[in-house]
PDB file of C-alpha atoms and ligand atoms in Angstrom:
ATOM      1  CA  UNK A   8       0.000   0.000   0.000  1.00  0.00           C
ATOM      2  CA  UNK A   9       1.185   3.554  -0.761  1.00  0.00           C
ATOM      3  CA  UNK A  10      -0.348   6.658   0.504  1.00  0.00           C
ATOM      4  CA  UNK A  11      -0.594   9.399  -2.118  1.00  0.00           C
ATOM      5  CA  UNK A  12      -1.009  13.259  -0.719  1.00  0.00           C
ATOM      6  CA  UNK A  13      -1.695  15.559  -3.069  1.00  0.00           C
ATOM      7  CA  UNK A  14      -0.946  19.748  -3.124  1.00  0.00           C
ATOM      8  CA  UNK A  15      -3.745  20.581  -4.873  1.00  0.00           C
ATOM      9  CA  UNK A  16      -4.645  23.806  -2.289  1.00  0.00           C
ATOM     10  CA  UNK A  17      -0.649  24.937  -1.924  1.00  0.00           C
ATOM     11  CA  UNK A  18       0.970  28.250  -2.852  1.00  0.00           C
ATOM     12  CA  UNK A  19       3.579  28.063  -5.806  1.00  0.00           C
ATOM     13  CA  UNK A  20       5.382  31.100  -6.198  1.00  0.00           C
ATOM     14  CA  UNK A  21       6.837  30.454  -2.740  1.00  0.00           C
ATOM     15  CA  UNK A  22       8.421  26.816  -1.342  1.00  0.00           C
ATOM     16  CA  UNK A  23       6.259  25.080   0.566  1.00  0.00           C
ATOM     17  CA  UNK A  24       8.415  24.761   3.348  1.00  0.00           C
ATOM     18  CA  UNK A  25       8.641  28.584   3.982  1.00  0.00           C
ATOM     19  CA  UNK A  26       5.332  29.727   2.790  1.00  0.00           C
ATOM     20  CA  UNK A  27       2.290  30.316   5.912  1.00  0.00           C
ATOM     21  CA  UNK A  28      -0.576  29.148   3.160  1.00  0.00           C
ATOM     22  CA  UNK A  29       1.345  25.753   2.931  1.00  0.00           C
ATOM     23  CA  UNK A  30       1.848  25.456   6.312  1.00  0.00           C
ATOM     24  CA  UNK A  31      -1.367  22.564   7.057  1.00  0.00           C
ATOM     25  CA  UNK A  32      -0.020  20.307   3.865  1.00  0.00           C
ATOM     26  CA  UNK A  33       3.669  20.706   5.361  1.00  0.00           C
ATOM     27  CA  UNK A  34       2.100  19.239   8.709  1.00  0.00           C
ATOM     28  CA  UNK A  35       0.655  16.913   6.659  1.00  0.00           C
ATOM     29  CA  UNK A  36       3.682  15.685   4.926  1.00  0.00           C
ATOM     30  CA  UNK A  37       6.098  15.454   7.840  1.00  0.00           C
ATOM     31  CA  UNK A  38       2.862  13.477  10.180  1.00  0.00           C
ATOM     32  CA  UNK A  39       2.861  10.688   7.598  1.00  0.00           C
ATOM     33  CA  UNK A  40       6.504  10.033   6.883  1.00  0.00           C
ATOM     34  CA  UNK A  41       7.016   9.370  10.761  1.00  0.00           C
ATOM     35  CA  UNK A  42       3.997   6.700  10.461  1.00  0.00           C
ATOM     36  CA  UNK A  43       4.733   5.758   6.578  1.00  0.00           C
ATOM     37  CA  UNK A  44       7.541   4.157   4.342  1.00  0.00           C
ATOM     38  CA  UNK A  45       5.856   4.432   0.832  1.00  0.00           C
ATOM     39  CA  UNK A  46       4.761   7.930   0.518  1.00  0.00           C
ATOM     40  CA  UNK A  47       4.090   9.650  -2.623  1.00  0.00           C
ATOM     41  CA  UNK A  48       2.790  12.940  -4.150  1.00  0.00           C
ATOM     42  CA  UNK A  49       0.555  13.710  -6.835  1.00  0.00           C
ATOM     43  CA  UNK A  50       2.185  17.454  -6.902  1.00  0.00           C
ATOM     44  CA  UNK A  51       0.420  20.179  -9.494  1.00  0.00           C
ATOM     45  CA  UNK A  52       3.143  22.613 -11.362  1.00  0.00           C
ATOM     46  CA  UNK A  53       0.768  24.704 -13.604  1.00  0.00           C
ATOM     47  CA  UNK A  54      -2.256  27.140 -13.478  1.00  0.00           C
ATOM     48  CA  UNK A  55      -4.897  25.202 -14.318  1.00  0.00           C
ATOM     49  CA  UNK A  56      -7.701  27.927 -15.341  1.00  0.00           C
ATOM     50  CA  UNK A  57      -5.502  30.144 -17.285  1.00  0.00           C
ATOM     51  CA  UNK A  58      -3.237  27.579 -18.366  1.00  0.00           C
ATOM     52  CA  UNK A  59      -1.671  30.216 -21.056  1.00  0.00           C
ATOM     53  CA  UNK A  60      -0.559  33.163 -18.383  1.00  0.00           C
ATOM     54  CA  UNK A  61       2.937  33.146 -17.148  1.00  0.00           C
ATOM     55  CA  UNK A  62       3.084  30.949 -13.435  1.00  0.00           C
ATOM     56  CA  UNK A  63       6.306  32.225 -12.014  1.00  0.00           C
ATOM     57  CA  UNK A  64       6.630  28.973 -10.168  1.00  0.00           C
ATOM     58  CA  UNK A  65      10.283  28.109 -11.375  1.00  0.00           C
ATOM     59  CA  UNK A  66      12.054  28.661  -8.164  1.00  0.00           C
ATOM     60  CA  UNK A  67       9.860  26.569  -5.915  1.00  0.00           C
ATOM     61  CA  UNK A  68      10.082  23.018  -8.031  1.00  0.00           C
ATOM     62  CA  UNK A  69      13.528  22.600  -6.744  1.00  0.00           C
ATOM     63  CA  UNK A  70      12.811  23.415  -2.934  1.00  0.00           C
ATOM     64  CA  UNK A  71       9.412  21.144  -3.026  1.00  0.00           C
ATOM     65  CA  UNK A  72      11.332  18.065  -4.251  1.00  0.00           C
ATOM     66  CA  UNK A  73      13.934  18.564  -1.750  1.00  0.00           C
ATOM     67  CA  UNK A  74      11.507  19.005   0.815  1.00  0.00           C
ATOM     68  CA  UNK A  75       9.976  15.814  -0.442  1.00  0.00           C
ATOM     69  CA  UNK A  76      12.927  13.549  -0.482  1.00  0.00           C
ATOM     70  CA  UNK A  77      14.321  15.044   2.757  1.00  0.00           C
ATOM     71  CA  UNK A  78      10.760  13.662   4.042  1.00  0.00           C
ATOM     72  CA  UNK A  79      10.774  10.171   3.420  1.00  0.00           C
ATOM     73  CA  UNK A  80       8.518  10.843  -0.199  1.00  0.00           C
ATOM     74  CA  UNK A  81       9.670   8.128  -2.541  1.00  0.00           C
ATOM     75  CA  UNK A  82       7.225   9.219  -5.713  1.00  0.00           C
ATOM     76  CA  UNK A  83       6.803  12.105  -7.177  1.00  0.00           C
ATOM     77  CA  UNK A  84       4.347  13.017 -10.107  1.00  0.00           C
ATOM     78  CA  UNK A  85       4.142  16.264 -11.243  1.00  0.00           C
ATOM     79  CA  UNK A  86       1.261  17.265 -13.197  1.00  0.00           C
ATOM     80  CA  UNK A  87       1.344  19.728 -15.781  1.00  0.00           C
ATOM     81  CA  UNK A  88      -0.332  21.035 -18.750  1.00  0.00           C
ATOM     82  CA  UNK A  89      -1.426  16.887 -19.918  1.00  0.00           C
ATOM     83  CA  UNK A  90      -4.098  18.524 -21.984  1.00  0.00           C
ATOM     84  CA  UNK A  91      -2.143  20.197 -24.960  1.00  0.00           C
ATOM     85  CA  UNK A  92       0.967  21.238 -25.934  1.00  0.00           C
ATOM     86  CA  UNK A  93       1.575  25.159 -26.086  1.00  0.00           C
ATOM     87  CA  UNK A  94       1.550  26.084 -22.267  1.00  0.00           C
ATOM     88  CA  UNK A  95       3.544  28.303 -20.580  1.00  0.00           C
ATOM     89  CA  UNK A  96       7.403  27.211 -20.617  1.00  0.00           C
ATOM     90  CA  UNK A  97       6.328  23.820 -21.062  1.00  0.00           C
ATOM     91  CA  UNK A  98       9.717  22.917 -22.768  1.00  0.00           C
ATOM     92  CA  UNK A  99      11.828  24.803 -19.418  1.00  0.00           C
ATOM     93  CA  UNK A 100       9.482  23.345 -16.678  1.00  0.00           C
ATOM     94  CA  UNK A 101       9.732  20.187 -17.832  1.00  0.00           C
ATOM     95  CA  UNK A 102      13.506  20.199 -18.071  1.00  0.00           C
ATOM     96  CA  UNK A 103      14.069  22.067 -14.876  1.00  0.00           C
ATOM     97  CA  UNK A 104      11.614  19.600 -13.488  1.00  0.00           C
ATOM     98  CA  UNK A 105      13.884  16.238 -15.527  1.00  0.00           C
ATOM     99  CA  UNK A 106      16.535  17.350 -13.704  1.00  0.00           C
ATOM    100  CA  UNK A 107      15.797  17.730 -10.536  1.00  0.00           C
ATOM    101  CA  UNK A 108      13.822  14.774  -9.772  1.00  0.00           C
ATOM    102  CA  UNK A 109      17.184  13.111 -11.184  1.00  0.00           C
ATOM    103  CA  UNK A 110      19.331  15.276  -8.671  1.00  0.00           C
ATOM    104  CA  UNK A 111      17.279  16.849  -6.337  1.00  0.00           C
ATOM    105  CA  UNK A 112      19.437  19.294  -5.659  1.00  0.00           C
ATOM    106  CA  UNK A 113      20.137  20.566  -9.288  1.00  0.00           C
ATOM    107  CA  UNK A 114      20.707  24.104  -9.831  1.00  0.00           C
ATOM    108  CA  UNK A 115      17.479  25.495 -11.095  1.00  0.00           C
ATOM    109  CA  UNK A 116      19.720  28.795 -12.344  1.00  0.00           C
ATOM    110  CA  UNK A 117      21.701  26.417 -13.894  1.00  0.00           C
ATOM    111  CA  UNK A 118      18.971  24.294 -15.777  1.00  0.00           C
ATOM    112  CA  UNK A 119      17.384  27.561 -17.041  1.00  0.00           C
ATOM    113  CA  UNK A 120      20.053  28.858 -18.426  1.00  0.00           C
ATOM    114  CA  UNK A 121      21.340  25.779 -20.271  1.00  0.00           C
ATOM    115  CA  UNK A 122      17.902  25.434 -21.567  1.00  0.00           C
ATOM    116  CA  UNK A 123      17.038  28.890 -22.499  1.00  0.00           C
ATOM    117  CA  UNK A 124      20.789  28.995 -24.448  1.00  0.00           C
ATOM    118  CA  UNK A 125      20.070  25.693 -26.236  1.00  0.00           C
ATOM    119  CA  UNK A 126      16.250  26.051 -27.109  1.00  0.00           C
ATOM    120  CA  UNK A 127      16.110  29.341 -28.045  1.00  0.00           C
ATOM    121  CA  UNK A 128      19.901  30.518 -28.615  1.00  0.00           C
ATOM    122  CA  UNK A 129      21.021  34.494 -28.950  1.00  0.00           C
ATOM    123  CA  UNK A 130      17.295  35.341 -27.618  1.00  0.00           C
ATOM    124  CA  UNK A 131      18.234  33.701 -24.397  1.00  0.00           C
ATOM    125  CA  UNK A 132      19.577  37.049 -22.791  1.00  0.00           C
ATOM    126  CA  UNK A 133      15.900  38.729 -23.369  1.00  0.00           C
ATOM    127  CA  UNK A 134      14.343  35.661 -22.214  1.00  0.00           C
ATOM    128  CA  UNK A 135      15.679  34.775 -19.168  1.00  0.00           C
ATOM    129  CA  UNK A 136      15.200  38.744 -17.686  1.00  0.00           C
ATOM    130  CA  UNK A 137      11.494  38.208 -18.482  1.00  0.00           C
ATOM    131  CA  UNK A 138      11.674  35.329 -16.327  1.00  0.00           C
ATOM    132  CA  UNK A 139      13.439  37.080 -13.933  1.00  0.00           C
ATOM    133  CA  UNK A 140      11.437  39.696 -13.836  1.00  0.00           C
ATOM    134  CA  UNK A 141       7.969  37.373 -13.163  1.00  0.00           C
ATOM    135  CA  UNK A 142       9.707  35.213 -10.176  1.00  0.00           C
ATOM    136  CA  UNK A 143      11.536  38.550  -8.589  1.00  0.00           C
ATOM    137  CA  UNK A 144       8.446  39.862  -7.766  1.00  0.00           C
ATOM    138  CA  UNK A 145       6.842  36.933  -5.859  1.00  0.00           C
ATOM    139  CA  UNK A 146      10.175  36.317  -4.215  1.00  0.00           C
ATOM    140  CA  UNK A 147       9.827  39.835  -2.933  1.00  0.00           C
ATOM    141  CA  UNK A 148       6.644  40.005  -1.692  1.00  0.00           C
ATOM    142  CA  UNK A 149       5.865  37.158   0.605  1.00  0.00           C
ATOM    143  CA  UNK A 150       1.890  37.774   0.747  1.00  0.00           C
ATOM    144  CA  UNK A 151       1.716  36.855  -3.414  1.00  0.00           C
ATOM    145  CA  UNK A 152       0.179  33.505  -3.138  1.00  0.00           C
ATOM    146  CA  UNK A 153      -0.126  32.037  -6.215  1.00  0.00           C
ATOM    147  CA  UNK A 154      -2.217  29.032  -6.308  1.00  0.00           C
ATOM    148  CA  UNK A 155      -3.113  26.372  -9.245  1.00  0.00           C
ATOM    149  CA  UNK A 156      -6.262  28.275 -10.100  1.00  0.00           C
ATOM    150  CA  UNK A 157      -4.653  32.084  -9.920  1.00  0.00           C
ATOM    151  CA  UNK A 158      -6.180  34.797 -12.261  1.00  0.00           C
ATOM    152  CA  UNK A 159      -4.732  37.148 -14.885  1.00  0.00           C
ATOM    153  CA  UNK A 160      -5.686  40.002 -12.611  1.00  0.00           C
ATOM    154  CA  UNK A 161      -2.628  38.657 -10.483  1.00  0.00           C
ATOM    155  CA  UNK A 162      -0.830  41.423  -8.873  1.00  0.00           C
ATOM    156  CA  UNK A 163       2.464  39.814 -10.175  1.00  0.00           C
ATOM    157  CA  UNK A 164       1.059  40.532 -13.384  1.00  0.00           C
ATOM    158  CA  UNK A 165       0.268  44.007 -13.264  1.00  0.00           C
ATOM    159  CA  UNK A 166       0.594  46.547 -16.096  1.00  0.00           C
ATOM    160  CA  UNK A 167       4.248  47.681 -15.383  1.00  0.00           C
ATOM    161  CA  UNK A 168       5.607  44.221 -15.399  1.00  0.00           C
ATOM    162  CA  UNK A 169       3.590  42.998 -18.448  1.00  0.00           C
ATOM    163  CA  UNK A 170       4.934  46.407 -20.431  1.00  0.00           C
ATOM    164  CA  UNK A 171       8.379  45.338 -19.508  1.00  0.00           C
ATOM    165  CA  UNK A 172       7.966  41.415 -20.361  1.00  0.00           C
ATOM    166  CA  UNK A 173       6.508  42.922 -24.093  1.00  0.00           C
ATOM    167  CA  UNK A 174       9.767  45.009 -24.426  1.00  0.00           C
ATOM    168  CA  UNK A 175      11.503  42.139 -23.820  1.00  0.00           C
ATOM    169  CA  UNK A 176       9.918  40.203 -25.981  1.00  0.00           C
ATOM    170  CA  UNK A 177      10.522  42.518 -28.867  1.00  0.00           C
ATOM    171  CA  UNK A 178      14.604  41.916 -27.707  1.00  0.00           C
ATOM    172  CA  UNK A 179      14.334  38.345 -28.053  1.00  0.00           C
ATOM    173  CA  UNK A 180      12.059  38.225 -31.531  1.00  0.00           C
ATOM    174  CA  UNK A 181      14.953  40.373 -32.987  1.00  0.00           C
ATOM    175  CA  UNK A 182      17.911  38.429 -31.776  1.00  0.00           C
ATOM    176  CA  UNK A 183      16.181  34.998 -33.486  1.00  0.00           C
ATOM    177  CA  UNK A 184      14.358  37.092 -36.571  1.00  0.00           C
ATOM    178  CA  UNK A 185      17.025  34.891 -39.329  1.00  0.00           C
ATOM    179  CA  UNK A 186      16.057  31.675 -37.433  1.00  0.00           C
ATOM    180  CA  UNK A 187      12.777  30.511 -38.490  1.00  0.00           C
ATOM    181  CA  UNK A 188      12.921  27.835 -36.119  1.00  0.00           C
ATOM    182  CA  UNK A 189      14.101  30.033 -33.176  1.00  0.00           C
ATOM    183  CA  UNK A 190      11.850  32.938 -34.063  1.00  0.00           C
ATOM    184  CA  UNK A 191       8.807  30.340 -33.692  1.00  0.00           C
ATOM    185  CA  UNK A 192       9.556  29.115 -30.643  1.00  0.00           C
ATOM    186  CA  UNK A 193      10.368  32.618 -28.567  1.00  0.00           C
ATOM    187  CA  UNK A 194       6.564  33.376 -30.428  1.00  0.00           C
ATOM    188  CA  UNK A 195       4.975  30.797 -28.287  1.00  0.00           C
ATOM    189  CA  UNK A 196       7.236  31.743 -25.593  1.00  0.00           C
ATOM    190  CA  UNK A 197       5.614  34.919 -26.023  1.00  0.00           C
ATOM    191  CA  UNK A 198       1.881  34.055 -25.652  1.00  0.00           C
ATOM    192  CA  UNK A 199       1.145  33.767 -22.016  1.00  0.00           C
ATOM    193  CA  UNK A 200       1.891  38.010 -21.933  1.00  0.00           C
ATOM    194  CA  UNK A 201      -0.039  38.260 -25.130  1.00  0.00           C
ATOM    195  CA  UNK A 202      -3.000  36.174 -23.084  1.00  0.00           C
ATOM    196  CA  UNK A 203      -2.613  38.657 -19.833  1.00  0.00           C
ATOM    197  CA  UNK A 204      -3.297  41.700 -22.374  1.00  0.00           C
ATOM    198  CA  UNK A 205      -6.313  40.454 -24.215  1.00  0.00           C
ATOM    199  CA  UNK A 206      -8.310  38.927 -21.084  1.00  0.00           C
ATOM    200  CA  UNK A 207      -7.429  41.895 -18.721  1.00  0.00           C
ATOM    201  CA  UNK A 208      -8.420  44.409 -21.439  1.00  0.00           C
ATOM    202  CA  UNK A 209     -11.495  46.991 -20.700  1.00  0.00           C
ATOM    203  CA  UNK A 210     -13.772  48.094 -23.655  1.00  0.00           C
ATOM    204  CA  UNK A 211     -13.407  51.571 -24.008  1.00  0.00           C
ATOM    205  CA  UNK A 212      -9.928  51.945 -22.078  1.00  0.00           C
ATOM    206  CA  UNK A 213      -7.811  49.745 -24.169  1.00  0.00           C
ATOM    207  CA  UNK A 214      -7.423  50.842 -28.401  1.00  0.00           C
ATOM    208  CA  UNK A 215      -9.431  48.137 -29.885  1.00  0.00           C
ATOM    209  CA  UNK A 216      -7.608  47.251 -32.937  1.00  0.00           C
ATOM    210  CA  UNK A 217      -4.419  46.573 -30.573  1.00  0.00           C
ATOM    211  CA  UNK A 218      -6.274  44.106 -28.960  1.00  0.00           C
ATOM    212  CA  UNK A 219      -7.741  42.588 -32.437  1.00  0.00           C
ATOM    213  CA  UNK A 220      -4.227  42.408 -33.631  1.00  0.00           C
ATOM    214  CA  UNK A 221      -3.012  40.523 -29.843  1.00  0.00           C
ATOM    215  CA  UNK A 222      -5.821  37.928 -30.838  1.00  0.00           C
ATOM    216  CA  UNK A 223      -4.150  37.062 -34.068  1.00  0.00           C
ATOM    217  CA  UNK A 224      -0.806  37.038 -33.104  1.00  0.00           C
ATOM    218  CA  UNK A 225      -1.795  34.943 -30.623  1.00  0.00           C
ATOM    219  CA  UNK A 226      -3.679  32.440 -32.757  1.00  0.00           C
ATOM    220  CA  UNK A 227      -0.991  32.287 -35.056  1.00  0.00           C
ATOM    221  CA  UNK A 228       1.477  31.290 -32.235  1.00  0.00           C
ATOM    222  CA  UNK A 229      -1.133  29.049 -30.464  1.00  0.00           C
ATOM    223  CA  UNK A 230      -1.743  26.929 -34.048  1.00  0.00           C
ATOM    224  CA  UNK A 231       2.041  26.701 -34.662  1.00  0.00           C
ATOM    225  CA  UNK A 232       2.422  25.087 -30.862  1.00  0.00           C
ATOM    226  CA  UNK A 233      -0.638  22.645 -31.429  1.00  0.00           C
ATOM    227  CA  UNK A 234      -2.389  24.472 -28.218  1.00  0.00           C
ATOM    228  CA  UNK A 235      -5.865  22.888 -28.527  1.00  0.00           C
ATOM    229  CA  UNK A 236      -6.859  24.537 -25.233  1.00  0.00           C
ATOM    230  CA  UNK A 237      -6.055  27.761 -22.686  1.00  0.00           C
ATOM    231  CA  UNK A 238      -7.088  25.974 -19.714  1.00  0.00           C
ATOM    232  CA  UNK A 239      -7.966  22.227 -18.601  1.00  0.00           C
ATOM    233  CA  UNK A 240     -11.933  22.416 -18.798  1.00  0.00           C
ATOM    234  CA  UNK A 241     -12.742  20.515 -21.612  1.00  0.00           C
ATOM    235  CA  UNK A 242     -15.333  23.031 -22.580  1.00  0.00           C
ATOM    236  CA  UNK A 243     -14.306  26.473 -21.447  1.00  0.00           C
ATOM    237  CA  UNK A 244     -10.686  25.682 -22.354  1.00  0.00           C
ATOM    238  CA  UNK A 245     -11.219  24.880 -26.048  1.00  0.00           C
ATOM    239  CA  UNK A 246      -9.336  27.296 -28.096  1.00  0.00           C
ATOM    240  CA  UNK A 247     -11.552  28.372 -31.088  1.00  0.00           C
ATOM    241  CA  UNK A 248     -14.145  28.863 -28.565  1.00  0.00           C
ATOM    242  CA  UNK A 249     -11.979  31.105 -26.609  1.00  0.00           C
ATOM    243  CA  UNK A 250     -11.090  32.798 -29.922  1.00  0.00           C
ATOM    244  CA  UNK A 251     -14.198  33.588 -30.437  1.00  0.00           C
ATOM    245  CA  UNK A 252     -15.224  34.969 -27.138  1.00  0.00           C
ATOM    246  CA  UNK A 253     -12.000  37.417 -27.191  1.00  0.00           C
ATOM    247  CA  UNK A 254     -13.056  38.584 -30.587  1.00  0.00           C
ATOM    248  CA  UNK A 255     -16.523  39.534 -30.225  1.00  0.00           C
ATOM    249  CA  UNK A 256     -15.994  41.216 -27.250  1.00  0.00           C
ATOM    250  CA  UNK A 257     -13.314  43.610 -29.523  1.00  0.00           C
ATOM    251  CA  UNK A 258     -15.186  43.315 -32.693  1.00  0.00           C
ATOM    252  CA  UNK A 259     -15.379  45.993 -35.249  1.00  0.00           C
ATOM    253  CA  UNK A 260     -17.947  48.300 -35.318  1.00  0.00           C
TER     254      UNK A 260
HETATM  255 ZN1   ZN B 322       2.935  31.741  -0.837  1.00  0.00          ZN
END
């Protein structure tokens, strides 16, 4: 027999081990490996109603699997985005996430960067301050609980940041713009910004056809990745009907 526990209610932009929210599932944890030799956990690494939307949870993976080995957890599944390809950072998280469940105490500076040079090459620089820039701002304020279901309205995701993360964006489409293959890539890399714009949008405050043109840039990207869906309802998450939403709320008069 194995007993499974499972972090569905946890914060994720801060470890588990040093975040107050987490505190009950940390109690949890450390109660059944004194009375238990085959623990496991079913551990969630995604947002999972705005599945497109950057989830500046990079920093914690490493510090939750340590905390899970140094507490007697023998199996590990992390869930992510199972439901299409296209998410955000799929390709990082889930090498940042090889890695350390290989060596659990693998440099997660170290796995980004070797990624970020490799996958997406000179538009690496551009890239990893965007990521940067996402994570520094729930490592500085302790009260930014993100959980699994956390909403573009996000303070970590408020105008000033998302302006900068577009700038850099621009950097890292022009280092790559020779490289088809590149180029394509830091697009979908791209999206979950793109996403924050178009959903947190007001009629009437935001210029319409900037929005309009978002949308298509955005479907463009999303149809080059295979994204089938922006979140994991099979219904609300299914991406022409999401399309269509977005675009007759900005349609043209
Ligand atoms: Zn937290």
């Amino acid at each position: 027999m194995t007993v499974r526990l499972c972090s569905i209610e946890c914060c994720f932009s801060h470890p588990l081990a040093t975040c107050a929210v987490n505190r009950s599932f940390v109690a949890d944890i450390k109660g059944w490996s004194k009375i238990c030799k085959r623990l496991s956990v079913w551990d969630y690494v995604i947002d999972y109603h705005h599945s497109v939307m950057p989830f500046p949870n990079l920093r914690a993976l490493q510090p939750n699997i340590r905390f899970f080995v140094d507490n007697g957890v023998t199996s590990i599944y992390e869930e992510a985005a199972y439901f299409t390809p296209g998410t955000e950072l799929a390709e990082l998280r889930t090498w940042i996430m090889a890695k350390t469940l290989w060596k659990p105490d693998y440099d997660t500076d170290k796995a980004i960067d070797e990624f970020l040079a490799g996958y997406y090459g000179p538009a690496a620089g551009p890239l990893r301050e965007t990521i940067d820039l996402m994570h520094k701002q729930v490592a500085d304020h302790t009260d930014w609980h993100m959980t699994i279901w956390s909403r573009p309205t996000s303070p970590w995701l408020g105008e000033k940041a998302i302006a900068e993360s577009v700038k850099l964006f621009d950097r890292a489409e022009a280092a790559v713009k020779t490289d088809p293959v590149r180029l394509k890539r830091v697009r979908i890399a791209r999206m979950p910004v793109q996403y924050v714009r178009i959903v947190t949008a007001k009629p009437g405050q935001a210029d319409a056809k900037t929005i309009r043109g978002l949308i298509d840039a955005f479907e463009a990207s999303a149809r080059a990745a295979g994204l089938t869906m922006v979140r994991e309802h099979r219904a609300y998450g299914n991406l022409s009907k999401w399309l269509a939403t977005v675009r007759a709320k900005w349609k043209a008069p």
